[in-house]
mmCIF file with all atom_site columns, C-alpha atoms and ligand atoms in Angstrom:
data_model
loop_
_atom_site.group_PDB
_atom_site.id
_atom_site.type_symbol
_atom_site.label_atom_id
_atom_site.label_alt_id
_atom_site.label_comp_id
_atom_site.label_asym_id
_atom_site.label_entity_id
_atom_site.label_seq_id
_atom_site.pdbx_PDB_ins_code
_atom_site.Cartn_x
_atom_site.Cartn_y
_atom_site.Cartn_z
_atom_site.occupancy
_atom_site.B_iso_or_equiv
_atom_site.pdbx_formal_charge
_atom_site.auth_seq_id
_atom_site.auth_comp_id
_atom_site.auth_asym_id
_atom_site.auth_atom_id
_atom_site.pdbx_PDB_model_num
ATOM   1   C CA  . MET W 1 1   ? 100.416 68.104 230.940 1.00 0.00 ? 1   MET W CA  1
ATOM   2   C CA  . ILE W 1 2   ? 98.581  65.712 228.590 1.00 0.00 ? 2   ILE W CA  1
ATOM   3   C CA  . ARG W 1 3   ? 94.884  65.244 229.242 1.00 0.00 ? 3   ARG W CA  1
ATOM   4   C CA  . LYS W 1 4   ? 91.753  63.960 227.539 1.00 0.00 ? 4   LYS W CA  1
ATOM   5   C CA  . ALA W 1 5   ? 90.027  66.572 225.401 1.00 0.00 ? 5   ALA W CA  1
ATOM   6   C CA  . LEU W 1 6   ? 86.981  68.452 226.691 1.00 0.00 ? 6   LEU W CA  1
ATOM   7   C CA  . MET W 1 7   ? 84.042  69.850 224.737 1.00 0.00 ? 7   MET W CA  1
ATOM   8   C CA  . THR W 1 8   ? 85.544  73.291 225.159 1.00 0.00 ? 8   THR W CA  1
ATOM   9   C CA  . ASP W 1 9   ? 88.709  72.198 223.294 1.00 0.00 ? 9   ASP W CA  1
ATOM   10  C CA  . ALA W 1 10  ? 86.969  71.237 220.052 1.00 0.00 ? 10  ALA W CA  1
ATOM   11  C CA  . VAL W 1 11  ? 87.359  74.526 218.188 1.00 0.00 ? 11  VAL W CA  1
ATOM   12  C CA  . GLU W 1 12  ? 91.026  74.850 219.134 1.00 0.00 ? 12  GLU W CA  1
ATOM   13  C CA  . ILE W 1 13  ? 91.715  71.240 218.088 1.00 0.00 ? 13  ILE W CA  1
ATOM   14  C CA  . ARG W 1 14  ? 90.074  71.927 214.715 1.00 0.00 ? 14  ARG W CA  1
ATOM   15  C CA  . ASN W 1 15  ? 92.064  75.156 214.331 1.00 0.00 ? 15  ASN W CA  1
ATOM   16  C CA  . LEU W 1 16  ? 95.415  73.543 215.197 1.00 0.00 ? 16  LEU W CA  1
ATOM   17  C CA  . VAL W 1 17  ? 94.917  70.651 212.770 1.00 0.00 ? 17  VAL W CA  1
ATOM   18  C CA  . ASN W 1 18  ? 93.604  72.872 209.995 1.00 0.00 ? 18  ASN W CA  1
ATOM   19  C CA  . TYR W 1 19  ? 96.489  75.320 210.406 1.00 0.00 ? 19  TYR W CA  1
ATOM   20  C CA  . TYR W 1 20  ? 98.704  72.505 209.106 1.00 0.00 ? 20  TYR W CA  1
ATOM   21  C CA  . ALA W 1 21  ? 96.095  71.208 206.667 1.00 0.00 ? 21  ALA W CA  1
ATOM   22  C CA  . ASP W 1 22  ? 96.168  74.640 204.981 1.00 0.00 ? 22  ASP W CA  1
ATOM   23  C CA  . LYS W 1 23  ? 99.899  74.082 204.475 1.00 0.00 ? 23  LYS W CA  1
ATOM   24  C CA  . ASP W 1 24  ? 99.270  70.563 203.066 1.00 0.00 ? 24  ASP W CA  1
ATOM   25  C CA  . LYS W 1 25  ? 101.035 68.968 206.049 1.00 0.00 ? 25  LYS W CA  1
ATOM   26  C CA  . MET W 1 26  ? 98.026  66.942 207.149 1.00 0.00 ? 26  MET W CA  1
ATOM   27  C CA  . LEU W 1 27  ? 94.423  66.393 206.141 1.00 0.00 ? 27  LEU W CA  1
ATOM   28  C CA  . ALA W 1 28  ? 91.771  68.864 207.253 1.00 0.00 ? 28  ALA W CA  1
ATOM   29  C CA  . ILE W 1 29  ? 89.226  68.017 209.928 1.00 0.00 ? 29  ILE W CA  1
ATOM   30  C CA  . SER W 1 30  ? 85.729  69.445 210.353 1.00 0.00 ? 30  SER W CA  1
ATOM   31  C CA  . LEU W 1 31  ? 84.331  70.658 213.650 1.00 0.00 ? 31  LEU W CA  1
ATOM   32  C CA  . ASN W 1 32  ? 81.616  68.029 213.249 1.00 0.00 ? 32  ASN W CA  1
ATOM   33  C CA  . ASN W 1 33  ? 84.287  65.351 213.032 1.00 0.00 ? 33  ASN W CA  1
ATOM   34  C CA  . VAL W 1 34  ? 86.052  66.650 216.139 1.00 0.00 ? 34  VAL W CA  1
ATOM   35  C CA  . TYR W 1 35  ? 82.804  66.520 218.137 1.00 0.00 ? 35  TYR W CA  1
ATOM   36  C CA  . ASP W 1 36  ? 81.982  63.052 216.788 1.00 0.00 ? 36  ASP W CA  1
ATOM   37  C CA  . ARG W 1 37  ? 85.373  61.803 217.917 1.00 0.00 ? 37  ARG W CA  1
ATOM   38  C CA  . LEU W 1 38  ? 86.027  64.034 220.901 1.00 0.00 ? 38  LEU W CA  1
ATOM   39  C CA  . ARG W 1 39  ? 86.618  61.061 223.190 1.00 0.00 ? 39  ARG W CA  1
ATOM   40  C CA  . ASP W 1 40  ? 89.443  59.930 220.877 1.00 0.00 ? 40  ASP W CA  1
ATOM   41  C CA  . PHE W 1 41  ? 91.468  63.073 221.532 1.00 0.00 ? 41  PHE W CA  1
ATOM   42  C CA  . PHE W 1 42  ? 94.259  63.908 223.934 1.00 0.00 ? 42  PHE W CA  1
ATOM   43  C CA  . VAL W 1 43  ? 95.518  67.473 224.170 1.00 0.00 ? 43  VAL W CA  1
ATOM   44  C CA  . VAL W 1 44  ? 98.356  69.451 225.656 1.00 0.00 ? 44  VAL W CA  1
ATOM   45  C CA  . GLU W 1 45  ? 97.377  72.785 227.155 1.00 0.00 ? 45  GLU W CA  1
ATOM   46  C CA  . SER W 1 46  ? 99.691  75.670 227.924 1.00 0.00 ? 46  SER W CA  1
ATOM   47  C CA  . ASP W 1 47  ? 98.459  78.926 229.445 1.00 0.00 ? 47  ASP W CA  1
ATOM   48  C CA  . GLY W 1 48  ? 94.897  78.040 228.549 1.00 0.00 ? 48  GLY W CA  1
ATOM   49  C CA  . LYS W 1 49  ? 95.699  77.336 224.877 1.00 0.00 ? 49  LYS W CA  1
ATOM   50  C CA  . ILE W 1 50  ? 95.719  73.947 223.135 1.00 0.00 ? 50  ILE W CA  1
ATOM   51  C CA  . VAL W 1 51  ? 99.261  73.498 221.807 1.00 0.00 ? 51  VAL W CA  1
ATOM   52  C CA  . GLY W 1 52  ? 99.254  69.793 220.956 1.00 0.00 ? 52  GLY W CA  1
ATOM   53  C CA  . THR W 1 53  ? 96.791  67.137 219.965 1.00 0.00 ? 53  THR W CA  1
ATOM   54  C CA  . ILE W 1 54  ? 96.533  63.484 218.976 1.00 0.00 ? 54  ILE W CA  1
ATOM   55  C CA  . ALA W 1 55  ? 93.630  61.079 218.511 1.00 0.00 ? 55  ALA W CA  1
ATOM   56  C CA  . LEU W 1 56  ? 93.325  57.323 218.870 1.00 0.00 ? 56  LEU W CA  1
ATOM   57  C CA  . HIS W 1 57  ? 90.357  55.927 216.970 1.00 0.00 ? 57  HIS W CA  1
ATOM   58  C CA  . PHE W 1 58  ? 89.412  52.255 217.156 1.00 0.00 ? 58  PHE W CA  1
ATOM   59  C CA  . VAL W 1 59  ? 88.706  50.839 213.736 1.00 0.00 ? 59  VAL W CA  1
ATOM   60  C CA  . TRP W 1 60  ? 88.412  47.083 213.826 1.00 0.00 ? 60  TRP W CA  1
ATOM   61  C CA  . GLU W 1 61  ? 89.320  44.053 215.884 1.00 0.00 ? 61  GLU W CA  1
ATOM   62  C CA  . ASN W 1 62  ? 92.694  44.737 217.503 1.00 0.00 ? 62  ASN W CA  1
ATOM   63  C CA  . LEU W 1 63  ? 93.269  47.812 215.365 1.00 0.00 ? 63  LEU W CA  1
ATOM   64  C CA  . GLY W 1 64  ? 93.437  51.490 216.284 1.00 0.00 ? 64  GLY W CA  1
ATOM   65  C CA  . GLU W 1 65  ? 94.296  54.513 214.171 1.00 0.00 ? 65  GLU W CA  1
ATOM   66  C CA  . ILE W 1 66  ? 96.523  57.361 215.323 1.00 0.00 ? 66  ILE W CA  1
ATOM   67  C CA  . ARG W 1 67  ? 95.151  60.573 213.812 1.00 0.00 ? 67  ARG W CA  1
ATOM   68  C CA  . SER W 1 68  ? 95.394  64.338 213.963 1.00 0.00 ? 68  SER W CA  1
ATOM   69  C CA  . MET W 1 69  ? 98.813  64.617 215.609 1.00 0.00 ? 69  MET W CA  1
ATOM   70  C CA  . ALA W 1 70  ? 99.846  68.262 215.662 1.00 0.00 ? 70  ALA W CA  1
ATOM   71  C CA  . VAL W 1 71  ? 101.971 70.517 217.850 1.00 0.00 ? 71  VAL W CA  1
ATOM   72  C CA  . ALA W 1 72  ? 101.883 74.332 217.651 1.00 0.00 ? 72  ALA W CA  1
ATOM   73  C CA  . GLU W 1 73  ? 104.970 75.716 215.918 1.00 0.00 ? 73  GLU W CA  1
ATOM   74  C CA  . ASN W 1 74  ? 106.422 77.525 218.936 1.00 0.00 ? 74  ASN W CA  1
ATOM   75  C CA  . PHE W 1 75  ? 106.097 74.352 221.047 1.00 0.00 ? 75  PHE W CA  1
ATOM   76  C CA  . GLN W 1 76  ? 107.788 71.972 218.619 1.00 0.00 ? 76  GLN W CA  1
ATOM   77  C CA  . GLY W 1 77  ? 111.076 70.254 219.375 1.00 0.00 ? 77  GLY W CA  1
ATOM   78  C CA  . GLN W 1 78  ? 110.269 69.709 223.066 1.00 0.00 ? 78  GLN W CA  1
ATOM   79  C CA  . GLY W 1 79  ? 109.138 66.091 222.881 1.00 0.00 ? 79  GLY W CA  1
ATOM   80  C CA  . ILE W 1 80  ? 105.420 66.921 222.948 1.00 0.00 ? 80  ILE W CA  1
ATOM   81  C CA  . ALA W 1 81  ? 104.530 64.742 219.939 1.00 0.00 ? 81  ALA W CA  1
ATOM   82  C CA  . ARG W 1 82  ? 106.652 61.906 221.326 1.00 0.00 ? 82  ARG W CA  1
ATOM   83  C CA  . ASP W 1 83  ? 104.744 62.086 224.629 1.00 0.00 ? 83  ASP W CA  1
ATOM   84  C CA  . LEU W 1 84  ? 101.366 62.338 222.877 1.00 0.00 ? 84  LEU W CA  1
ATOM   85  C CA  . LEU W 1 85  ? 102.184 59.257 220.824 1.00 0.00 ? 85  LEU W CA  1
ATOM   86  C CA  . ARG W 1 86  ? 103.179 57.373 223.988 1.00 0.00 ? 86  ARG W CA  1
ATOM   87  C CA  . VAL W 1 87  ? 99.896  58.281 225.671 1.00 0.00 ? 87  VAL W CA  1
ATOM   88  C CA  . ALA W 1 88  ? 97.897  57.180 222.615 1.00 0.00 ? 88  ALA W CA  1
ATOM   89  C CA  . ILE W 1 89  ? 99.730  53.848 222.459 1.00 0.00 ? 89  ILE W CA  1
ATOM   90  C CA  . ASP W 1 90  ? 99.234  53.323 226.207 1.00 0.00 ? 90  ASP W CA  1
ATOM   91  C CA  . GLU W 1 91  ? 95.524  53.986 225.716 1.00 0.00 ? 91  GLU W CA  1
ATOM   92  C CA  . ALA W 1 92  ? 95.411  51.404 222.913 1.00 0.00 ? 92  ALA W CA  1
ATOM   93  C CA  . GLU W 1 93  ? 97.016  48.884 225.256 1.00 0.00 ? 93  GLU W CA  1
ATOM   94  C CA  . LYS W 1 94  ? 94.468  49.619 227.990 1.00 0.00 ? 94  LYS W CA  1
ATOM   95  C CA  . TYR W 1 95  ? 91.772  48.560 225.532 1.00 0.00 ? 95  TYR W CA  1
ATOM   96  C CA  . SER W 1 96  ? 93.668  45.369 224.601 1.00 0.00 ? 96  SER W CA  1
ATOM   97  C CA  . CYS W 1 97  ? 94.268  46.743 221.135 1.00 0.00 ? 97  CYS W CA  1
ATOM   98  C CA  . SER W 1 98  ? 97.336  45.035 219.732 1.00 0.00 ? 98  SER W CA  1
ATOM   99  C CA  . ARG W 1 99  ? 98.072  47.148 216.638 1.00 0.00 ? 99  ARG W CA  1
ATOM   100 C CA  . VAL W 1 100 ? 97.921  50.824 215.759 1.00 0.00 ? 100 VAL W CA  1
ATOM   101 C CA  . PHE W 1 101 ? 98.392  52.386 212.345 1.00 0.00 ? 101 PHE W CA  1
ATOM   102 C CA  . THR W 1 102 ? 98.621  55.875 210.949 1.00 0.00 ? 102 THR W CA  1
ATOM   103 C CA  . LEU W 1 103 ? 98.412  57.588 207.574 1.00 0.00 ? 103 LEU W CA  1
ATOM   104 C CA  . THR W 1 104 ? 100.921 60.410 207.482 1.00 0.00 ? 104 THR W CA  1
ATOM   105 C CA  . TYR W 1 105 ? 103.137 62.775 205.513 1.00 0.00 ? 105 TYR W CA  1
ATOM   106 C CA  . VAL W 1 106 ? 105.880 62.430 208.166 1.00 0.00 ? 106 VAL W CA  1
ATOM   107 C CA  . PRO W 1 107 ? 106.738 58.701 208.161 1.00 0.00 ? 107 PRO W CA  1
ATOM   108 C CA  . GLU W 1 108 ? 110.200 59.489 209.558 1.00 0.00 ? 108 GLU W CA  1
ATOM   109 C CA  . PHE W 1 109 ? 108.687 60.658 212.831 1.00 0.00 ? 109 PHE W CA  1
ATOM   110 C CA  . PHE W 1 110 ? 106.767 57.410 213.310 1.00 0.00 ? 110 PHE W CA  1
ATOM   111 C CA  . GLN W 1 111 ? 109.678 55.250 212.162 1.00 0.00 ? 111 GLN W CA  1
ATOM   112 C CA  . LYS W 1 112 ? 111.662 56.734 215.029 1.00 0.00 ? 112 LYS W CA  1
ATOM   113 C CA  . TYR W 1 113 ? 109.128 55.066 217.329 1.00 0.00 ? 113 TYR W CA  1
ATOM   114 C CA  . LYS W 1 114 ? 109.309 51.654 215.611 1.00 0.00 ? 114 LYS W CA  1
ATOM   115 C CA  . PHE W 1 115 ? 106.358 52.072 213.270 1.00 0.00 ? 115 PHE W CA  1
ATOM   116 C CA  . LYS W 1 116 ? 106.912 50.159 210.013 1.00 0.00 ? 116 LYS W CA  1
ATOM   117 C CA  . ILE W 1 117 ? 105.650 51.119 206.566 1.00 0.00 ? 117 ILE W CA  1
ATOM   118 C CA  . ILE W 1 118 ? 102.848 48.780 205.497 1.00 0.00 ? 118 ILE W CA  1
ATOM   119 C CA  . ASP W 1 119 ? 100.891 48.129 202.327 1.00 0.00 ? 119 ASP W CA  1
ATOM   120 C CA  . LYS W 1 120 ? 97.713  50.210 202.560 1.00 0.00 ? 120 LYS W CA  1
ATOM   121 C CA  . HIS W 1 121 ? 95.772  47.288 201.109 1.00 0.00 ? 121 HIS W CA  1
ATOM   122 C CA  . ASP W 1 122 ? 96.450  45.420 204.360 1.00 0.00 ? 122 ASP W CA  1
ATOM   123 C CA  . LEU W 1 123 ? 94.184  47.882 206.188 1.00 0.00 ? 123 LEU W CA  1
ATOM   124 C CA  . PRO W 1 124 ? 90.506  46.979 206.569 1.00 0.00 ? 124 PRO W CA  1
ATOM   125 C CA  . HIS W 1 125 ? 88.080  48.312 203.973 1.00 0.00 ? 125 HIS W CA  1
ATOM   126 C CA  . LYS W 1 126 ? 86.431  50.386 206.667 1.00 0.00 ? 126 LYS W CA  1
ATOM   127 C CA  . VAL W 1 127 ? 89.428  52.731 206.673 1.00 0.00 ? 127 VAL W CA  1
ATOM   128 C CA  . TRP W 1 128 ? 88.666  53.691 203.067 1.00 0.00 ? 128 TRP W CA  1
ATOM   129 C CA  . ALA W 1 129 ? 85.113  54.675 203.918 1.00 0.00 ? 129 ALA W CA  1
ATOM   130 C CA  . ASP W 1 130 ? 86.583  57.765 205.599 1.00 0.00 ? 130 ASP W CA  1
ATOM   131 C CA  . CYS W 1 131 ? 88.960  58.331 202.721 1.00 0.00 ? 131 CYS W CA  1
ATOM   132 C CA  . ILE W 1 132 ? 86.174  58.414 200.155 1.00 0.00 ? 132 ILE W CA  1
ATOM   133 C CA  . ASN W 1 133 ? 84.786  61.517 201.864 1.00 0.00 ? 133 ASN W CA  1
ATOM   134 C CA  . CYS W 1 134 ? 88.126  63.306 201.696 1.00 0.00 ? 134 CYS W CA  1
ATOM   135 C CA  . PRO W 1 135 ? 88.634  65.924 198.954 1.00 0.00 ? 135 PRO W CA  1
ATOM   136 C CA  . LYS W 1 136 ? 92.117  64.438 198.333 1.00 0.00 ? 136 LYS W CA  1
ATOM   137 C CA  . PHE W 1 137 ? 90.823  60.909 197.644 1.00 0.00 ? 137 PHE W CA  1
ATOM   138 C CA  . PRO W 1 138 ? 92.316  58.808 196.034 1.00 0.00 ? 138 PRO W CA  1
ATOM   139 C CA  . ASP W 1 139 ? 95.669  60.592 195.750 1.00 0.00 ? 139 ASP W CA  1
ATOM   140 C CA  . CYS W 1 140 ? 96.328  61.999 199.220 1.00 0.00 ? 140 CYS W CA  1
ATOM   141 C CA  . GLY W 1 141 ? 99.889  60.650 199.207 1.00 0.00 ? 141 GLY W CA  1
ATOM   142 C CA  . GLU W 1 142 ? 99.740  59.756 202.895 1.00 0.00 ? 142 GLU W CA  1
ATOM   143 C CA  . ILE W 1 143 ? 102.011 56.879 203.880 1.00 0.00 ? 143 ILE W CA  1
ATOM   144 C CA  . PRO W 1 144 ? 100.590 54.010 205.977 1.00 0.00 ? 144 PRO W CA  1
ATOM   145 C CA  . LEU W 1 145 ? 102.635 52.773 208.934 1.00 0.00 ? 145 LEU W CA  1
ATOM   146 C CA  . ALA W 1 146 ? 101.793 50.367 211.731 1.00 0.00 ? 146 ALA W CA  1
ATOM   147 C CA  . TYR W 1 147 ? 103.110 49.468 215.157 1.00 0.00 ? 147 TYR W CA  1
ATOM   148 C CA  . ASP W 1 148 ? 102.498 46.163 216.905 1.00 0.00 ? 148 ASP W CA  1
ATOM   149 C CA  . LEU W 1 149 ? 102.085 46.592 220.649 1.00 0.00 ? 149 LEU W CA  1
ATOM   150 C CA  . ASP W 1 150 ? 103.096 42.971 221.196 1.00 0.00 ? 150 ASP W CA  1
ATOM   151 C CA  . MET W 1 151 ? 106.601 44.068 220.285 1.00 0.00 ? 151 MET W CA  1
ATOM   152 C CA  . GLU W 1 152 ? 106.761 45.900 223.634 1.00 0.00 ? 152 GLU W CA  1
ATOM   153 C CA  . LYS W 1 153 ? 106.571 42.654 225.593 1.00 0.00 ? 153 LYS W CA  1
HETATM 154 C C1  . COA O 2 .   ? 105.402 66.331 213.379 1.00 0.00 ? 1   COA O C1  1
HETATM 155 C C2  . COA O 2 .   ? 105.143 67.077 214.706 1.00 0.00 ? 1   COA O C2  1
HETATM 156 C C3  . COA O 2 .   ? 103.839 66.603 215.308 1.00 0.00 ? 1   COA O C3  1
HETATM 157 C C4  . COA O 2 .   ? 106.309 66.806 215.661 1.00 0.00 ? 1   COA O C4  1
HETATM 158 O O1  . COA O 2 .   ? 106.034 67.473 216.895 1.00 0.00 ? 1   COA O O1  1
HETATM 159 P P1  . COA O 2 .   ? 107.169 67.817 217.962 1.00 0.00 ? 1   COA O P1  1
HETATM 160 O O2  . COA O 2 .   ? 106.520 68.013 219.281 1.00 0.00 ? 1   COA O O2  1
HETATM 161 O O3  . COA O 2 .   ? 108.020 68.911 217.460 1.00 0.00 ? 1   COA O O3  1
HETATM 162 O O4  . COA O 2 .   ? 108.030 66.489 217.955 1.00 0.00 ? 1   COA O O4  1
HETATM 163 P P2  . COA O 2 .   ? 108.948 65.990 219.175 1.00 0.00 ? 1   COA O P2  1
HETATM 164 O O5  . COA O 2 .   ? 109.632 67.174 219.773 1.00 0.00 ? 1   COA O O5  1
HETATM 165 O O6  . COA O 2 .   ? 108.156 65.147 220.089 1.00 0.00 ? 1   COA O O6  1
HETATM 166 O O7  . COA O 2 .   ? 109.999 65.108 218.399 1.00 0.00 ? 1   COA O O7  1
HETATM 167 C C5  . COA O 2 .   ? 110.404 63.858 218.896 1.00 0.00 ? 1   COA O C5  1
HETATM 168 C C6  . COA O 2 .   ? 111.491 63.345 217.982 1.00 0.00 ? 1   COA O C6  1
HETATM 169 O O8  . COA O 2 .   ? 110.991 63.239 216.634 1.00 0.00 ? 1   COA O O8  1
HETATM 170 C C7  . COA O 2 .   ? 111.802 64.009 215.752 1.00 0.00 ? 1   COA O C7  1
HETATM 171 N N1  . COA O 2 .   ? 110.933 64.668 214.778 1.00 0.00 ? 1   COA O N1  1
HETATM 172 C C8  . COA O 2 .   ? 110.087 65.681 214.996 1.00 0.00 ? 1   COA O C8  1
HETATM 173 N N2  . COA O 2 .   ? 109.450 66.018 213.848 1.00 0.00 ? 1   COA O N2  1
HETATM 174 C C9  . COA O 2 .   ? 109.923 65.186 212.910 1.00 0.00 ? 1   COA O C9  1
HETATM 175 C C10 . COA O 2 .   ? 109.663 65.048 211.525 1.00 0.00 ? 1   COA O C10 1
HETATM 176 N N3  . COA O 2 .   ? 108.793 65.849 210.876 1.00 0.00 ? 1   COA O N3  1
HETATM 177 N N4  . COA O 2 .   ? 110.343 64.083 210.852 1.00 0.00 ? 1   COA O N4  1
HETATM 178 C C11 . COA O 2 .   ? 111.223 63.288 211.476 1.00 0.00 ? 1   COA O C11 1
HETATM 179 N N5  . COA O 2 .   ? 111.518 63.378 212.808 1.00 0.00 ? 1   COA O N5  1
HETATM 180 C C12 . COA O 2 .   ? 110.866 64.325 213.501 1.00 0.00 ? 1   COA O C12 1
HETATM 181 C C13 . COA O 2 .   ? 112.482 65.039 216.620 1.00 0.00 ? 1   COA O C13 1
HETATM 182 O O9  . COA O 2 .   ? 113.700 65.465 216.043 1.00 0.00 ? 1   COA O O9  1
HETATM 183 C C14 . COA O 2 .   ? 112.696 64.261 217.906 1.00 0.00 ? 1   COA O C14 1
HETATM 184 O O10 . COA O 2 .   ? 113.832 63.448 217.778 1.00 0.00 ? 1   COA O O10 1
HETATM 185 P P3  . COA O 2 .   ? 114.965 63.414 218.935 1.00 0.00 ? 1   COA O P3  1
HETATM 186 O O11 . COA O 2 .   ? 114.271 62.877 220.172 1.00 0.00 ? 1   COA O O11 1
HETATM 187 O O12 . COA O 2 .   ? 115.985 62.463 218.385 1.00 0.00 ? 1   COA O O12 1
HETATM 188 O O13 . COA O 2 .   ? 115.436 64.806 219.092 1.00 0.00 ? 1   COA O O13 1
HETATM 189 C C15 . COA O 2 .   ? 105.088 68.605 214.477 1.00 0.00 ? 1   COA O C15 1
HETATM 190 O O14 . COA O 2 .   ? 106.213 69.005 213.751 1.00 0.00 ? 1   COA O O14 1
HETATM 191 C C16 . COA O 2 .   ? 103.836 69.052 213.730 1.00 0.00 ? 1   COA O C16 1
HETATM 192 O O15 . COA O 2 .   ? 102.817 69.337 214.341 1.00 0.00 ? 1   COA O O15 1
HETATM 193 N N6  . COA O 2 .   ? 103.953 69.138 212.400 1.00 0.00 ? 1   COA O N6  1
HETATM 194 C C17 . COA O 2 .   ? 102.848 69.576 211.563 1.00 0.00 ? 1   COA O C17 1
HETATM 195 C C18 . COA O 2 .   ? 101.708 68.601 211.562 1.00 0.00 ? 1   COA O C18 1
HETATM 196 C C19 . COA O 2 .   ? 102.136 67.216 211.147 1.00 0.00 ? 1   COA O C19 1
HETATM 197 O O16 . COA O 2 .   ? 102.936 67.029 210.232 1.00 0.00 ? 1   COA O O16 1
HETATM 198 N N7  . COA O 2 .   ? 101.552 66.211 211.829 1.00 0.00 ? 1   COA O N7  1
HETATM 199 C C20 . COA O 2 .   ? 101.819 64.824 211.561 1.00 0.00 ? 1   COA O C20 1
HETATM 200 C C21 . COA O 2 .   ? 100.790 64.328 210.641 1.00 0.00 ? 1   COA O C21 1
HETATM 201 S S1  . COA O 2 .   ? 100.010 62.880 211.272 1.00 0.00 ? 1   COA O S1  1
#
């Protein structure tokens, strides 16, 4: 059910994320950004439509970022986000990445899966290079959380 994104998914990924961005539930993404990072994305497809997405972007030594997690409203509550998060963490492990973090408005979701709130100043400066280009910088209000894959062993 979960697969890597294809070129043909880019517009639907952008639309799903921006549907929630318009409601201030996550930050908006441009089509350019989706194409740039297409290989980061996993999607869930149902009847030819993209109904769930997540991205894992490598940032720095041993550090990956979980981004753009969204599930279409009529598909929520079925464990799709949980499964997407699992797949993204498994992918991080395949690349010997030992820590993933996320910036989110729904910390409770990630805390359920053992992510811990961190101080955003502990993240590498590179992370803020993206933030500077965001219209909400510097007051986006997103909460930083991290998960150490070593904890699984
Ligand atoms: C947050 C979101 C991705 C969850 O998707 P979902 O597929 O409905 O989530 P799941 O069904 O996999 O939920 C798994 C568990 O997390 C819980 N959960 C889901 N959304 C939650 C939330 N917003 N806060 C806290 N817990 C949440 C569920 O109750 C479930 O718990 P359970 O196993 O004890 O029943 C979805 O609501 C969404 O797309 N929201 C809008 C976009 C957004 O906020 N994205 C996150 C920004 S990074």
